[in-house]
mmCIF file with all atom_site columns, C-alpha atoms in Angstrom:
data_model
loop_
_atom_site.group_PDB
_atom_site.id
_atom_site.type_symbol
_atom_site.label_atom_id
_atom_site.label_alt_id
_atom_site.label_comp_id
_atom_site.label_asym_id
_atom_site.label_entity_id
_atom_site.label_seq_id
_atom_site.pdbx_PDB_ins_code
_atom_site.Cartn_x
_atom_site.Cartn_y
_atom_site.Cartn_z
_atom_site.occupancy
_atom_site.B_iso_or_equiv
_atom_site.pdbx_formal_charge
_atom_site.auth_seq_id
_atom_site.auth_comp_id
_atom_site.auth_asym_id
_atom_site.auth_atom_id
_atom_site.pdbx_PDB_model_num
ATOM 1   C CA . MET U 1 1   ? -7.692  32.360 -5.444  1.00 58.00 ? 82  MET U CA 1
ATOM 2   C CA . THR U 1 2   ? -8.660  33.373 -1.940  1.00 72.00 ? 83  THR U CA 1
ATOM 3   C CA . ALA U 1 3   ? -6.166  33.537 0.891   1.00 82.00 ? 84  ALA U CA 1
ATOM 4   C CA . PRO U 1 4   ? -5.526  30.126 2.438   1.00 86.00 ? 85  PRO U CA 1
ATOM 5   C CA . ALA U 1 5   ? -7.023  29.314 5.831   1.00 89.00 ? 86  ALA U CA 1
ATOM 6   C CA . LEU U 1 6   ? -5.258  27.275 8.509   1.00 90.00 ? 87  LEU U CA 1
ATOM 7   C CA . GLY U 1 7   ? -7.649  24.336 8.006   1.00 92.00 ? 88  GLY U CA 1
ATOM 8   C CA . ASP U 1 8   ? -7.168  24.183 4.233   1.00 92.00 ? 89  ASP U CA 1
ATOM 9   C CA . ILE U 1 9   ? -5.324  21.257 2.708   1.00 93.00 ? 90  ILE U CA 1
ATOM 10  C CA . PRO U 1 10  ? -3.338  22.527 -0.280  1.00 94.00 ? 91  PRO U CA 1
ATOM 11  C CA . VAL U 1 11  ? -2.941  20.122 -3.196  1.00 94.00 ? 92  VAL U CA 1
ATOM 12  C CA . ILE U 1 12  ? -0.467  20.653 -6.034  1.00 94.00 ? 93  ILE U CA 1
ATOM 13  C CA . ASP U 1 13  ? -2.193  20.616 -9.437  1.00 93.00 ? 94  ASP U CA 1
ATOM 14  C CA . PRO U 1 14  ? -0.727  17.692 -11.390 1.00 92.00 ? 95  PRO U CA 1
ATOM 15  C CA . ASP U 1 15  ? -1.333  19.596 -14.648 1.00 91.00 ? 96  ASP U CA 1
ATOM 16  C CA . ALA U 1 16  ? 0.894   22.516 -13.633 1.00 92.00 ? 97  ALA U CA 1
ATOM 17  C CA . VAL U 1 17  ? 4.386   22.430 -15.099 1.00 95.00 ? 98  VAL U CA 1
ATOM 18  C CA . ILE U 1 18  ? 6.994   23.212 -12.462 1.00 95.00 ? 99  ILE U CA 1
ATOM 19  C CA . GLU U 1 19  ? 10.664  23.664 -13.268 1.00 96.00 ? 100 GLU U CA 1
ATOM 20  C CA . ARG U 1 20  ? 13.199  24.321 -10.532 1.00 95.00 ? 101 ARG U CA 1
ATOM 21  C CA . PHE U 1 21  ? 16.189  26.596 -11.099 1.00 93.00 ? 102 PHE U CA 1
ATOM 22  C CA . GLY U 1 22  ? 18.423  26.678 -8.053  1.00 93.00 ? 103 GLY U CA 1
ATOM 23  C CA . ASP U 1 23  ? 16.452  28.060 -5.116  1.00 94.00 ? 104 ASP U CA 1
ATOM 24  C CA . GLU U 1 24  ? 13.538  29.239 -7.260  1.00 95.00 ? 105 GLU U CA 1
ATOM 25  C CA . ALA U 1 25  ? 10.923  27.623 -9.472  1.00 95.00 ? 106 ALA U CA 1
ATOM 26  C CA . VAL U 1 26  ? 8.968   28.633 -12.546 1.00 96.00 ? 107 VAL U CA 1
ATOM 27  C CA . VAL U 1 27  ? 5.346   27.527 -12.846 1.00 95.00 ? 108 VAL U CA 1
ATOM 28  C CA . TRP U 1 28  ? 3.456   27.246 -16.126 1.00 93.00 ? 109 TRP U CA 1
ATOM 29  C CA . SER U 1 29  ? -0.275  26.789 -15.803 1.00 89.00 ? 110 SER U CA 1
ATOM 30  C CA . ALA U 1 30  ? -2.944  26.568 -18.481 1.00 84.00 ? 111 ALA U CA 1
ATOM 31  C CA . GLY U 1 31  ? -4.987  29.099 -16.521 1.00 79.00 ? 112 GLY U CA 1
ATOM 32  C CA . ARG U 1 32  ? -2.313  31.805 -16.657 1.00 86.00 ? 113 ARG U CA 1
ATOM 33  C CA . ALA U 1 33  ? -1.125  33.864 -19.604 1.00 88.00 ? 114 ALA U CA 1
ATOM 34  C CA . LEU U 1 34  ? 2.509   33.906 -18.475 1.00 92.00 ? 115 LEU U CA 1
ATOM 35  C CA . PRO U 1 35  ? 4.741   31.668 -16.368 1.00 94.00 ? 116 PRO U CA 1
ATOM 36  C CA . THR U 1 36  ? 5.315   32.715 -12.765 1.00 94.00 ? 117 THR U CA 1
ATOM 37  C CA . VAL U 1 37  ? 8.597   32.721 -10.839 1.00 96.00 ? 118 VAL U CA 1
ATOM 38  C CA . LEU U 1 38  ? 8.298   31.544 -7.243  1.00 95.00 ? 119 LEU U CA 1
ATOM 39  C CA . ASP U 1 39  ? 10.658  32.809 -4.570  1.00 94.00 ? 120 ASP U CA 1
ATOM 40  C CA . PRO U 1 40  ? 12.826  30.377 -2.552  1.00 93.00 ? 121 PRO U CA 1
ATOM 41  C CA . VAL U 1 41  ? 10.313  30.054 0.315   1.00 91.00 ? 122 VAL U CA 1
ATOM 42  C CA . ALA U 1 42  ? 7.418   29.174 -2.013  1.00 94.00 ? 123 ALA U CA 1
ATOM 43  C CA . THR U 1 43  ? 9.727   26.796 -3.905  1.00 94.00 ? 124 THR U CA 1
ATOM 44  C CA . VAL U 1 44  ? 10.555  24.934 -0.685  1.00 92.00 ? 125 VAL U CA 1
ATOM 45  C CA . MET U 1 45  ? 6.837   24.738 0.120   1.00 93.00 ? 126 MET U CA 1
ATOM 46  C CA . LEU U 1 46  ? 6.247   23.039 -3.253  1.00 92.00 ? 127 LEU U CA 1
ATOM 47  C CA . GLY U 1 47  ? 8.290   20.142 -1.937  1.00 91.00 ? 128 GLY U CA 1
ATOM 48  C CA . VAL U 1 48  ? 6.380   19.739 1.313   1.00 92.00 ? 129 VAL U CA 1
ATOM 49  C CA . ILE U 1 49  ? 2.791   20.168 0.148   1.00 94.00 ? 130 ILE U CA 1
ATOM 50  C CA . ASP U 1 50  ? 1.648   16.562 0.071   1.00 91.00 ? 131 ASP U CA 1
ATOM 51  C CA . GLY U 1 51  ? -2.122  16.936 -0.225  1.00 91.00 ? 132 GLY U CA 1
ATOM 52  C CA . ALA U 1 52  ? -2.600  15.540 3.283   1.00 91.00 ? 133 ALA U CA 1
ATOM 53  C CA . ALA U 1 53  ? -1.318  18.240 5.671   1.00 93.00 ? 134 ALA U CA 1
ATOM 54  C CA . THR U 1 54  ? -3.311  21.319 6.554   1.00 94.00 ? 135 THR U CA 1
ATOM 55  C CA . VAL U 1 55  ? -1.813  24.788 6.356   1.00 94.00 ? 136 VAL U CA 1
ATOM 56  C CA . ALA U 1 56  ? -1.625  24.766 10.170  1.00 95.00 ? 137 ALA U CA 1
ATOM 57  C CA . GLU U 1 57  ? 0.284   21.472 10.159  1.00 95.00 ? 138 GLU U CA 1
ATOM 58  C CA . LEU U 1 58  ? 2.709   22.786 7.535   1.00 95.00 ? 139 LEU U CA 1
ATOM 59  C CA . ALA U 1 59  ? 3.227   25.918 9.654   1.00 95.00 ? 140 ALA U CA 1
ATOM 60  C CA . ALA U 1 60  ? 3.892   23.778 12.745  1.00 95.00 ? 141 ALA U CA 1
ATOM 61  C CA . ASP U 1 61  ? 6.554   21.899 10.784  1.00 94.00 ? 142 ASP U CA 1
ATOM 62  C CA . VAL U 1 62  ? 8.141   25.187 9.698   1.00 92.00 ? 143 VAL U CA 1
ATOM 63  C CA . GLU U 1 63  ? 8.013   26.434 13.282  1.00 93.00 ? 144 GLU U CA 1
ATOM 64  C CA . GLU U 1 64  ? 9.812   23.303 14.506  1.00 92.00 ? 145 GLU U CA 1
ATOM 65  C CA . VAL U 1 65  ? 12.388  22.947 11.723  1.00 91.00 ? 146 VAL U CA 1
ATOM 66  C CA . VAL U 1 66  ? 13.229  26.598 11.062  1.00 89.00 ? 147 VAL U CA 1
ATOM 67  C CA . GLY U 1 67  ? 12.700  27.879 14.583  1.00 90.00 ? 148 GLY U CA 1
ATOM 68  C CA . LEU U 1 68  ? 10.228  30.642 13.755  1.00 91.00 ? 149 LEU U CA 1
ATOM 69  C CA . ASP U 1 69  ? 7.527   31.582 16.229  1.00 94.00 ? 150 ASP U CA 1
ATOM 70  C CA . ARG U 1 70  ? 4.064   30.182 15.411  1.00 94.00 ? 151 ARG U CA 1
ATOM 71  C CA . THR U 1 71  ? 2.585   33.450 14.103  1.00 95.00 ? 152 THR U CA 1
ATOM 72  C CA . THR U 1 72  ? 5.512   34.128 11.765  1.00 95.00 ? 153 THR U CA 1
ATOM 73  C CA . ALA U 1 73  ? 5.534   30.520 10.550  1.00 94.00 ? 154 ALA U CA 1
ATOM 74  C CA . GLU U 1 74  ? 1.801   30.647 9.794   1.00 95.00 ? 155 GLU U CA 1
ATOM 75  C CA . ARG U 1 75  ? 2.159   33.971 7.997   1.00 95.00 ? 156 ARG U CA 1
ATOM 76  C CA . GLN U 1 76  ? 5.076   32.737 5.872   1.00 94.00 ? 157 GLN U CA 1
ATOM 77  C CA . VAL U 1 77  ? 3.377   29.445 4.973   1.00 95.00 ? 158 VAL U CA 1
ATOM 78  C CA . MET U 1 78  ? 0.124   31.209 4.070   1.00 95.00 ? 159 MET U CA 1
ATOM 79  C CA . ARG U 1 79  ? 2.037   33.737 1.945   1.00 95.00 ? 160 ARG U CA 1
ATOM 80  C CA . ALA U 1 80  ? 3.917   30.971 0.131   1.00 95.00 ? 161 ALA U CA 1
ATOM 81  C CA . ILE U 1 81  ? 0.756   28.939 -0.493  1.00 95.00 ? 162 ILE U CA 1
ATOM 82  C CA . ALA U 1 82  ? -1.039  32.040 -1.774  1.00 94.00 ? 163 ALA U CA 1
ATOM 83  C CA . ALA U 1 83  ? 1.869   32.643 -4.195  1.00 94.00 ? 164 ALA U CA 1
ATOM 84  C CA . ILE U 1 84  ? 1.746   29.030 -5.383  1.00 94.00 ? 165 ILE U CA 1
ATOM 85  C CA . GLY U 1 85  ? -2.004  29.331 -5.871  1.00 92.00 ? 166 GLY U CA 1
ATOM 86  C CA . ALA U 1 86  ? -1.678  32.629 -7.738  1.00 91.00 ? 167 ALA U CA 1
ATOM 87  C CA . ALA U 1 87  ? 0.842   30.935 -10.046 1.00 92.00 ? 168 ALA U CA 1
ATOM 88  C CA . GLY U 1 88  ? -1.766  28.289 -10.868 1.00 91.00 ? 169 GLY U CA 1
ATOM 89  C CA . ALA U 1 89  ? 0.048   25.375 -9.225  1.00 93.00 ? 170 ALA U CA 1
ATOM 90  C CA . LEU U 1 90  ? -2.720  24.418 -6.780  1.00 92.00 ? 171 LEU U CA 1
ATOM 91  C CA . GLN U 1 91  ? -5.865  22.508 -7.572  1.00 89.00 ? 172 GLN U CA 1
ATOM 92  C CA . ASN U 1 92  ? -8.920  24.729 -7.703  1.00 66.00 ? 173 ASN U CA 1
ATOM 93  C CA . LYS U 1 93  ? -10.802 22.918 -4.966  1.00 62.00 ? 174 LYS U CA 1
ATOM 94  C CA . VAL U 1 94  ? -10.172 23.775 -1.343  1.00 63.00 ? 175 VAL U CA 1
ATOM 95  C CA . GLU U 1 95  ? -10.281 20.852 1.011   1.00 66.00 ? 176 GLU U CA 1
ATOM 96  C CA . THR U 1 96  ? -10.439 20.908 4.757   1.00 66.00 ? 177 THR U CA 1
ATOM 97  C CA . ARG U 1 97  ? -9.939  18.057 7.189   1.00 61.00 ? 178 ARG U CA 1
ATOM 98  C CA . ASP U 1 98  ? -13.742 17.829 7.742   1.00 57.00 ? 179 ASP U CA 1
ATOM 99  C CA . ALA U 1 99  ? -14.401 17.667 3.991   1.00 49.00 ? 180 ALA U CA 1
ATOM 100 C CA . ARG U 1 100 ? -12.144 14.628 3.656   1.00 48.00 ? 181 ARG U CA 1
ATOM 101 C CA . ARG U 1 101 ? -14.024 12.474 6.165   1.00 45.00 ? 182 ARG U CA 1
ATOM 102 C CA . ASP U 1 102 ? -15.425 9.258  4.852   1.00 46.00 ? 183 ASP U CA 1
ATOM 103 C CA . ILE U 1 103 ? -19.109 9.693  4.067   1.00 43.00 ? 184 ILE U CA 1
ATOM 104 C CA . PHE U 1 104 ? -19.934 6.246  5.462   1.00 45.00 ? 185 PHE U CA 1
ATOM 105 C CA . LEU U 1 105 ? -20.049 5.965  9.216   1.00 47.00 ? 186 LEU U CA 1
ATOM 106 C CA . MET U 1 106 ? -20.143 2.197  8.948   1.00 48.00 ? 187 MET U CA 1
ATOM 107 C CA . PRO U 1 107 ? -18.954 -0.034 6.137   1.00 51.00 ? 188 PRO U CA 1
ATOM 108 C CA . PRO U 1 108 ? -21.713 -1.045 3.718   1.00 52.00 ? 189 PRO U CA 1
ATOM 109 C CA . SER U 1 109 ? -23.312 -4.386 4.444   1.00 55.00 ? 190 SER U CA 1
ATOM 110 C CA . THR U 1 110 ? -23.662 -7.031 1.785   1.00 53.00 ? 191 THR U CA 1
#
């Protein structure tokens, strides 16, 4: 997986098996030989990745809630999402806000 970009919309893979143990989580993915342990920050991110927010929006939330400066929040969110992706818990496709636009500018006529 490539490093996430601020415009990417991460989506948790519904086929990944995720088990939480305290502040950490273990991810089993069909695409990985071994399960992966996620640190507490990546485990928290699992709970906030909703398939609708961009990486930048998630970082803005972290900035507001945790009180980190924007650069640090972006770096931490991108690191956590990269770890989740490396564990096999993200869908393979990368979406961006532009890619999710409706392809029809006007509703179809009947």
